Short mmCIF file of C-alpha atoms in Angstrom, two decimals:
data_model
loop_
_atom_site.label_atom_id
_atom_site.label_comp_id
_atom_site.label_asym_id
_atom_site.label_seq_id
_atom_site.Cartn_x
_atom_site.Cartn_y
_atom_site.Cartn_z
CA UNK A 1 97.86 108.29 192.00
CA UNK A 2 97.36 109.02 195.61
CA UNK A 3 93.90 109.59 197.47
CA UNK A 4 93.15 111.45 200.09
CA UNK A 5 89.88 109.41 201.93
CA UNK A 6 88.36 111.83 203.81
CA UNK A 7 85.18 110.87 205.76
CA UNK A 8 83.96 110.11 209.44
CA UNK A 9 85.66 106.78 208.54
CA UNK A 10 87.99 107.48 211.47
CA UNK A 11 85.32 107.06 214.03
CA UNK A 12 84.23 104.27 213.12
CA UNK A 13 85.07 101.54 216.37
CA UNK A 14 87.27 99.39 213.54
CA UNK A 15 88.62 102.44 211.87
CA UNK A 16 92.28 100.74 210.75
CA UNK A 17 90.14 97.61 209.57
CA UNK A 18 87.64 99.67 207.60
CA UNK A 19 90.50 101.63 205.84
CA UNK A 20 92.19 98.47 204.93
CA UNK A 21 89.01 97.57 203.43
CA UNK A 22 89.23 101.12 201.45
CA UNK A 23 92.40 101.08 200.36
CA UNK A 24 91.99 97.79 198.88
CA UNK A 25 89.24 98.82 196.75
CA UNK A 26 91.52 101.87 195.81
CA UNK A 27 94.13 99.72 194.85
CA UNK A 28 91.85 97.47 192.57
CA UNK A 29 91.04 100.42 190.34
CA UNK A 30 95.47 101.55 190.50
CA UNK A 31 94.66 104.17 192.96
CA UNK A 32 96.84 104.42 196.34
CA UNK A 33 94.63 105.32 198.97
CA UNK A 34 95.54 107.84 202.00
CA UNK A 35 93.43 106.99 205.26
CA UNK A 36 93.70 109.06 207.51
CA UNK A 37 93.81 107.31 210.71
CA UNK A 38 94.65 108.63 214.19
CA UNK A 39 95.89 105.16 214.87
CA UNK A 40 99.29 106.42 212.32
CA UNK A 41 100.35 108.46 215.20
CA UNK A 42 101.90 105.32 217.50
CA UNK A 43 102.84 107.87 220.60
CA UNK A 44 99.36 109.62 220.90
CA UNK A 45 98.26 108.20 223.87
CA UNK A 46 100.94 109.19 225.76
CA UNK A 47 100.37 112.53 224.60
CA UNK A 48 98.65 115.30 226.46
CA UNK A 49 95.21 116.48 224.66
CA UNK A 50 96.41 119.85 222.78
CA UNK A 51 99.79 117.71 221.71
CA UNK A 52 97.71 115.03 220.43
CA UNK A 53 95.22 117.07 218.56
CA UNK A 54 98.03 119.01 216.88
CA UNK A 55 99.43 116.54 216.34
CA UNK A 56 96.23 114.98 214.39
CA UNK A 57 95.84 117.86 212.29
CA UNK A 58 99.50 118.10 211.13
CA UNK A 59 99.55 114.97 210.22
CA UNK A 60 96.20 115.19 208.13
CA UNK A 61 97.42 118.13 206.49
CA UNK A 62 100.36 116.96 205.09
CA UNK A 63 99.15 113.67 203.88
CA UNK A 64 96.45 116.60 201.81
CA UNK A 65 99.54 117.83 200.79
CA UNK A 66 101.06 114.28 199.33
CA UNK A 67 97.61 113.87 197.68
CA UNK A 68 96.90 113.88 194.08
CA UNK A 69 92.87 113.90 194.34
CA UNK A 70 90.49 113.28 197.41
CA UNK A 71 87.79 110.54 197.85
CA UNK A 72 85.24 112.16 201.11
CA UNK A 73 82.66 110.51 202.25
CA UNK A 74 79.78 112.88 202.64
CA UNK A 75 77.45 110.85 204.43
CA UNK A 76 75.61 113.45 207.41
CA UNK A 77 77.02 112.83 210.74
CA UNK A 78 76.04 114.41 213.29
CA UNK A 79 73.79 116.82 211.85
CA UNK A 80 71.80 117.67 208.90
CA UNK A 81 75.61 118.11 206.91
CA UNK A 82 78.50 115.79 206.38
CA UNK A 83 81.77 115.60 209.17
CA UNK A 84 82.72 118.65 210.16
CA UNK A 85 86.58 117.61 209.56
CA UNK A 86 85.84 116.49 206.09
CA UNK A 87 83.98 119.86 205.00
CA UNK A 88 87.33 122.08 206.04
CA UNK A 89 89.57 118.72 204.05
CA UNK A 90 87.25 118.92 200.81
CA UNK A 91 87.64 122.71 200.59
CA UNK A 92 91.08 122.69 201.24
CA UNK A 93 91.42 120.91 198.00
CA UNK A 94 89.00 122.99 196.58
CA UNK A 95 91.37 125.63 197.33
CA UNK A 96 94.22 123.64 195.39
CA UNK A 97 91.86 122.93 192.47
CA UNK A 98 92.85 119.63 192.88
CA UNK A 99 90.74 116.63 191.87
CA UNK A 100 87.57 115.83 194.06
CA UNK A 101 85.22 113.43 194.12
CA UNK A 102 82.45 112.45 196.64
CA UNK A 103 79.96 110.05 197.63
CA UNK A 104 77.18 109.56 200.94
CA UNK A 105 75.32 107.04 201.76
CA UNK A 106 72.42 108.31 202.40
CA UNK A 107 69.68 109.06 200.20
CA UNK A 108 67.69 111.43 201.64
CA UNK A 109 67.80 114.85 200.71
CA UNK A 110 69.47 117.93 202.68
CA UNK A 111 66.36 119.84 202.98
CA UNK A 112 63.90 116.49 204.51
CA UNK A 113 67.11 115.79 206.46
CA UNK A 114 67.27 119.21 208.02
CA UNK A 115 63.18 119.16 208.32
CA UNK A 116 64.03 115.92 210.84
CA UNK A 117 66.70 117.44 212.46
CA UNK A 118 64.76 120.83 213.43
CA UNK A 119 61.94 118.71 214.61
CA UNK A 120 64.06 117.51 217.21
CA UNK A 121 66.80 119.98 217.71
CA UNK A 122 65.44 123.34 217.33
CA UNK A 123 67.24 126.79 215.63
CA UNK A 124 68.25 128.77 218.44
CA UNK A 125 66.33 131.74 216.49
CA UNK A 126 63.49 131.49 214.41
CA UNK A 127 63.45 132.69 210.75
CA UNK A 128 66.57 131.24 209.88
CA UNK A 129 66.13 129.90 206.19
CA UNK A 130 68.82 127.17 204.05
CA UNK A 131 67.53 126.36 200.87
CA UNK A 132 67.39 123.08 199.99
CA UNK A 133 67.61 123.42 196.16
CA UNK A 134 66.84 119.73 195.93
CA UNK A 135 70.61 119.02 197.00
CA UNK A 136 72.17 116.42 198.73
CA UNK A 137 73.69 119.03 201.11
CA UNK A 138 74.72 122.90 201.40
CA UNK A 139 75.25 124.03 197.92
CA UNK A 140 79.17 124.82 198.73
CA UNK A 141 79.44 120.98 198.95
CA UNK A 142 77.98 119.64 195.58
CA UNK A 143 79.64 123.14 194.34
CA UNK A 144 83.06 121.55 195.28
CA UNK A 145 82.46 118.13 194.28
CA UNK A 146 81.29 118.87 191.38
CA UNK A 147 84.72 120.63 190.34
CA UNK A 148 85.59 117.05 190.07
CA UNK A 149 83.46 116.87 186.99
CA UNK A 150 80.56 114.29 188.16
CA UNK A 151 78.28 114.78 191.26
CA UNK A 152 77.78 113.40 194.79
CA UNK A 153 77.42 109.61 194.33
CA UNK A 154 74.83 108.92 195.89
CA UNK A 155 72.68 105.13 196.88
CA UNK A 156 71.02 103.48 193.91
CA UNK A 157 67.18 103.47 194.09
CA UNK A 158 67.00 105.97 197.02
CA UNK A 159 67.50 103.81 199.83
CA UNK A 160 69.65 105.02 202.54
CA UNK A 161 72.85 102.65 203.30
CA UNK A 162 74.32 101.23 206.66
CA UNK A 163 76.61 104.66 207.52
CA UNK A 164 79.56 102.15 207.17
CA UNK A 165 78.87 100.69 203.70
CA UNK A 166 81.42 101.01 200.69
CA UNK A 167 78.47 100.32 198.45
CA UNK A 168 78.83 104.02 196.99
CA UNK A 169 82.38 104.45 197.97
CA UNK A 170 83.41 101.44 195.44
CA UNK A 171 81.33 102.81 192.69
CA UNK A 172 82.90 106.52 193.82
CA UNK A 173 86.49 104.95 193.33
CA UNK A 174 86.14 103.61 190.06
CA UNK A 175 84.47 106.82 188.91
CA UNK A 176 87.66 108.96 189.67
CA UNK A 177 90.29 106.02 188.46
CA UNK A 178 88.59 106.40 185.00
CA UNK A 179 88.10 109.86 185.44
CA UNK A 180 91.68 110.48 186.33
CA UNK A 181 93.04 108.24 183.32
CA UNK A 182 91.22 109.85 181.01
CA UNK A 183 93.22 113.00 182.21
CA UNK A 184 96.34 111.09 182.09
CA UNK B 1 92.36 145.01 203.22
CA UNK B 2 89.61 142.52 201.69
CA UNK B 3 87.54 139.97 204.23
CA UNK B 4 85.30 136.92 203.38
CA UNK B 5 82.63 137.12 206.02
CA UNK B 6 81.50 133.53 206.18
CA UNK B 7 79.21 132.11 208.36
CA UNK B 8 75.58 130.75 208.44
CA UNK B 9 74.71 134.82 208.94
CA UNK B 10 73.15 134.17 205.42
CA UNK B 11 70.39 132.35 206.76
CA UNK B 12 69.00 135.13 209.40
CA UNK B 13 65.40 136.74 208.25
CA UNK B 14 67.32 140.17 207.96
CA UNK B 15 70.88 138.96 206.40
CA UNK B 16 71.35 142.01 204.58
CA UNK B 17 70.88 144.46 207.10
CA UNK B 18 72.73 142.03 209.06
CA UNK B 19 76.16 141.99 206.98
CA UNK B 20 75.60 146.03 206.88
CA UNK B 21 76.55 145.89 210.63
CA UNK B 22 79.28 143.52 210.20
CA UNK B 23 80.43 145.62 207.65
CA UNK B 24 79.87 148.80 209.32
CA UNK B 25 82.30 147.07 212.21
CA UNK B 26 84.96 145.84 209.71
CA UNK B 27 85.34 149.71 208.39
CA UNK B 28 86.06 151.01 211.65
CA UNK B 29 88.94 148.99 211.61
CA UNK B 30 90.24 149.58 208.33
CA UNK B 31 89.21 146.48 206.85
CA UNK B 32 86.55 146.21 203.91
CA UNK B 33 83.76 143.38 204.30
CA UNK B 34 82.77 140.85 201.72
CA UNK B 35 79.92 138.93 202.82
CA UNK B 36 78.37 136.59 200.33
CA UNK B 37 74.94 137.82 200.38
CA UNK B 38 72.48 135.86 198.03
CA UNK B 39 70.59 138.98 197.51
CA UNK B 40 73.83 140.36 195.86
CA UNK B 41 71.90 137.69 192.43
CA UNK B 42 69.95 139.83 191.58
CA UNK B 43 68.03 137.49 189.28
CA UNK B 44 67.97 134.80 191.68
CA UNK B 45 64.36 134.06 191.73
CA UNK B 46 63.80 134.01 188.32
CA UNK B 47 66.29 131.12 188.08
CA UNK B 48 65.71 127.65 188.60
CA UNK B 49 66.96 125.84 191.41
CA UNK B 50 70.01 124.37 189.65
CA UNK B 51 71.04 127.22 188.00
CA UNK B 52 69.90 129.13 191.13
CA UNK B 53 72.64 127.24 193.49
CA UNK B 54 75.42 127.17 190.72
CA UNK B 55 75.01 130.68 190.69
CA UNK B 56 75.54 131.30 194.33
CA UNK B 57 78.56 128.52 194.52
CA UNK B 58 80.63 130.80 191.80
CA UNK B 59 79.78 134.12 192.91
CA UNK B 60 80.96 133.10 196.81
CA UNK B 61 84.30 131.71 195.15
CA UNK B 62 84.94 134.32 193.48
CA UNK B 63 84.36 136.49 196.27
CA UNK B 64 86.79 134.30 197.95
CA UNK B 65 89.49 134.53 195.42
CA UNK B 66 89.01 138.38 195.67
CA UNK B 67 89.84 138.58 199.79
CA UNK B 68 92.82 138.87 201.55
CA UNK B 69 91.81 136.66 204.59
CA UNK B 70 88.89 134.96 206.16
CA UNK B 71 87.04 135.81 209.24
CA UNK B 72 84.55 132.64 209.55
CA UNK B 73 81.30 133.04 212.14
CA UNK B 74 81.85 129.31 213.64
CA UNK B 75 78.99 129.13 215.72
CA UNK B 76 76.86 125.50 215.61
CA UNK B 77 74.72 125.31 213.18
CA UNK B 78 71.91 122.44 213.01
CA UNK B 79 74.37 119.92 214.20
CA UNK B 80 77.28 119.51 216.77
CA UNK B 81 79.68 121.54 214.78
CA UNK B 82 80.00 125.01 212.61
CA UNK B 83 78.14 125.73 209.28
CA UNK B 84 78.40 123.35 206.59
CA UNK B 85 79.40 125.51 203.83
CA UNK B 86 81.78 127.89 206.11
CA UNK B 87 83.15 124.71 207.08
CA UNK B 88 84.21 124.27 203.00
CA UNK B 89 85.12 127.87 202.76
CA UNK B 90 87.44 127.57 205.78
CA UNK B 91 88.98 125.03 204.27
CA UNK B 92 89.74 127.07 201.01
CA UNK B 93 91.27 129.36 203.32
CA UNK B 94 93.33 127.04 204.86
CA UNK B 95 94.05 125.73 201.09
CA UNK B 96 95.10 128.54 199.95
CA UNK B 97 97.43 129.70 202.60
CA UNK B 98 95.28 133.15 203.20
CA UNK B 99 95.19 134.20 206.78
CA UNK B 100 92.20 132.95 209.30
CA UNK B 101 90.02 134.13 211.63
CA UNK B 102 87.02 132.54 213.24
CA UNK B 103 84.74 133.10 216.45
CA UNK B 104 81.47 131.74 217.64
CA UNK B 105 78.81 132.85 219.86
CA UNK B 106 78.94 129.75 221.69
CA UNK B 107 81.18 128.51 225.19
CA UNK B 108 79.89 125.59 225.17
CA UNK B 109 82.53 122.80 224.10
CA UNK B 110 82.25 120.84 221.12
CA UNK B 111 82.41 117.26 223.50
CA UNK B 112 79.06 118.77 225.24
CA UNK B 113 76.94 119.96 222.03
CA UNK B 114 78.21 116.13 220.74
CA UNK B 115 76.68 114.46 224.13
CA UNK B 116 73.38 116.98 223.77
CA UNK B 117 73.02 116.01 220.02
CA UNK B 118 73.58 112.30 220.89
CA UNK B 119 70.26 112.43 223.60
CA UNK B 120 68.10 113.90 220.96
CA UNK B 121 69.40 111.81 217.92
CA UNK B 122 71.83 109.01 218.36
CA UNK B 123 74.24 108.19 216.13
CA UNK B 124 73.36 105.76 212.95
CA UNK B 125 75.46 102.67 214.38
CA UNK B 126 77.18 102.35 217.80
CA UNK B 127 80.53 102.76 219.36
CA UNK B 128 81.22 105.85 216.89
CA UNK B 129 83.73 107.86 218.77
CA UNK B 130 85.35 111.78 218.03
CA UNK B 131 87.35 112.85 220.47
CA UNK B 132 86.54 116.29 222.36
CA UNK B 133 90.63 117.12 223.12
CA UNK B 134 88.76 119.93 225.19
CA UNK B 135 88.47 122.19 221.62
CA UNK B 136 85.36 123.98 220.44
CA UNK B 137 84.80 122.03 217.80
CA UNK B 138 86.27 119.05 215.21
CA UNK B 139 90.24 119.19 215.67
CA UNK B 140 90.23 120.26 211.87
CA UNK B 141 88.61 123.84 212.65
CA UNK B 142 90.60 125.24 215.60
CA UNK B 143 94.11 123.89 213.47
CA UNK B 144 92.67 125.78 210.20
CA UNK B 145 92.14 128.71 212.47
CA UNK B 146 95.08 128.77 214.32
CA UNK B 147 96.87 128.89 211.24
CA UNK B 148 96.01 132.45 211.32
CA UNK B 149 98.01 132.70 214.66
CA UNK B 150 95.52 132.72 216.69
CA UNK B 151 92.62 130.16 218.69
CA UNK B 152 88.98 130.68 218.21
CA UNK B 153 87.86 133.38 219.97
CA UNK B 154 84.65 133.03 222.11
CA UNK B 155 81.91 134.30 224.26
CA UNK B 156 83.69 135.98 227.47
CA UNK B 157 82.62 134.32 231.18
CA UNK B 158 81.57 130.73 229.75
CA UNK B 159 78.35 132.05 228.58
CA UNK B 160 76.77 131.22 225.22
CA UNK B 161 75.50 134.88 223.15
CA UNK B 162 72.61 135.08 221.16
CA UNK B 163 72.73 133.32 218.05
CA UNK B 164 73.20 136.69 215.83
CA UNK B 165 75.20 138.80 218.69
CA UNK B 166 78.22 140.44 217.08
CA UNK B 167 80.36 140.96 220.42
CA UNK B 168 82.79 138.30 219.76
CA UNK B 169 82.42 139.29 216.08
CA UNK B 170 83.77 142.64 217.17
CA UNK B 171 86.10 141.57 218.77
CA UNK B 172 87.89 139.23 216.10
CA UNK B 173 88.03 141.96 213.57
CA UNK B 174 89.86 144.08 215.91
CA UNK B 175 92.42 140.94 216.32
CA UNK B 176 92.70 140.44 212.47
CA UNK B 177 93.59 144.07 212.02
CA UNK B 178 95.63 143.99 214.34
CA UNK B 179 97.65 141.19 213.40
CA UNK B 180 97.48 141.83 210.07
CA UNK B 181 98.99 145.94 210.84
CA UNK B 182 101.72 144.06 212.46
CA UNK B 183 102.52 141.67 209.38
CA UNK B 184 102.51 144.93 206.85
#
């Protein structure tokens, strides 16, 4: 069974290290995980910028393509949503209607997260209205998670984690290994 | 010709007259708009939240499932990069093979809106890097969109638009039919 661990994972400063981490907790539960790390592409500095992101996103998609299920990290980055890569990589198996499952580490709901965000970073218009629906994020996210069968992990006892932690993502893993053998 | 209108144009105070202009542009050009209004649920506030936002999730993928191609409003949205949930439905797109289209109303590069974001609210742990490769936003976006044979198409002269301006909007439609003429 091969994973697909999406997430802002790859910019963290020890990205390879922390995937190693990952994929040893995948391969605890019997899952194979699928980082995927810039670092795989061993010519990229050489590379010009539009080669190298190309490049990037090739490579991405066709380890999507070699996946069974996906494992994203959710957890908000740089905004009041999750990584903007891992959004287009969760519906793209959305798409497939192939397994998803998804965790953040960070407690706080969407709605008081955007609240703190537009306190400090202003709409460019006013009236402009999300609803929260007491969601960990957009409703298209939990929507596609949930597809998986089970919700957003989220932190126990409503505590938001370090943004690195694997807390969540271990508990996230061994929901989808005995999710996934239960299929099998 | 059938085409998902996403985009955070959901959230203006006036979204429905709103996706009657987009609409209204999409017919002159022989294509016929779907945009996922939530006023389209008729019963919507009479539901509960969580039947409220399950609702909403299976009526937009089913609009999905009903279009030929996707042209995706990418402008930021309460963080450095596009909409959260067009950022899932992209993905579908890209998923699913369907063709893609995307513009935003802003010039601005994604490494700048990162670097403004940053100054207002840093990051949750240092040294967190995403690289700008000179692109309007995360790599994954412009490589779903170019997909669709074309690059993002944005504001002309370097100049951000209004939030809600449908000039580039315009123009986009006119490329999909277009390119999609030339592929029938």
């Amino acid at each position: 069974m091969l994973a697909y661990l999406a997430g802002p994972d790859v910019f963290l400063p020890d990205a390879p290290a922390h995937a190693a981490r990952k994929s040893a907790i995948c391969a605890a539960h019997g899952i194979t995980a699928l980082p995927p790390l810039n670092e795989d592409v061993a010519s990229l500095a050489a590379m010009g910028e539009e080669e190298a992101w190309r490049t990037i996103f090739a490579k991405d998609v066709a380890m999507m393509e070699r996946a069974d299920l996906v494992i994203a990290n959710l957890t908000p980055f740089r905004g009041a949503s999750a990584d903007a890569g891992t959004l287009v990589e969760l519906g793209w198996f959305l798409g497939r209607g192939r397994p998803i499952f998804g965790y953040s580490n960070t407690a706080t709901p969407f709605a008081a997260r955007s609240a703190a965000l537009l306190a400090r970073m202003p709409d460019p218009m006013p009236g402009l209205t999300v609803g929260g629906f007491g969601l960990p994020d957009n409703l298209m996210i939990p929507g596609a998670v949930e597809t998986g069968g089970h919700p957003i992990l989220l932190p126990e006892g409503g505590r938001d984690l370090p943004f690195d932690s694997l807390e969540v993502f271990e508990r996230c893993v061994a929901l989808a290994a005995k999710a996934l053998a239960r299929v099998a």
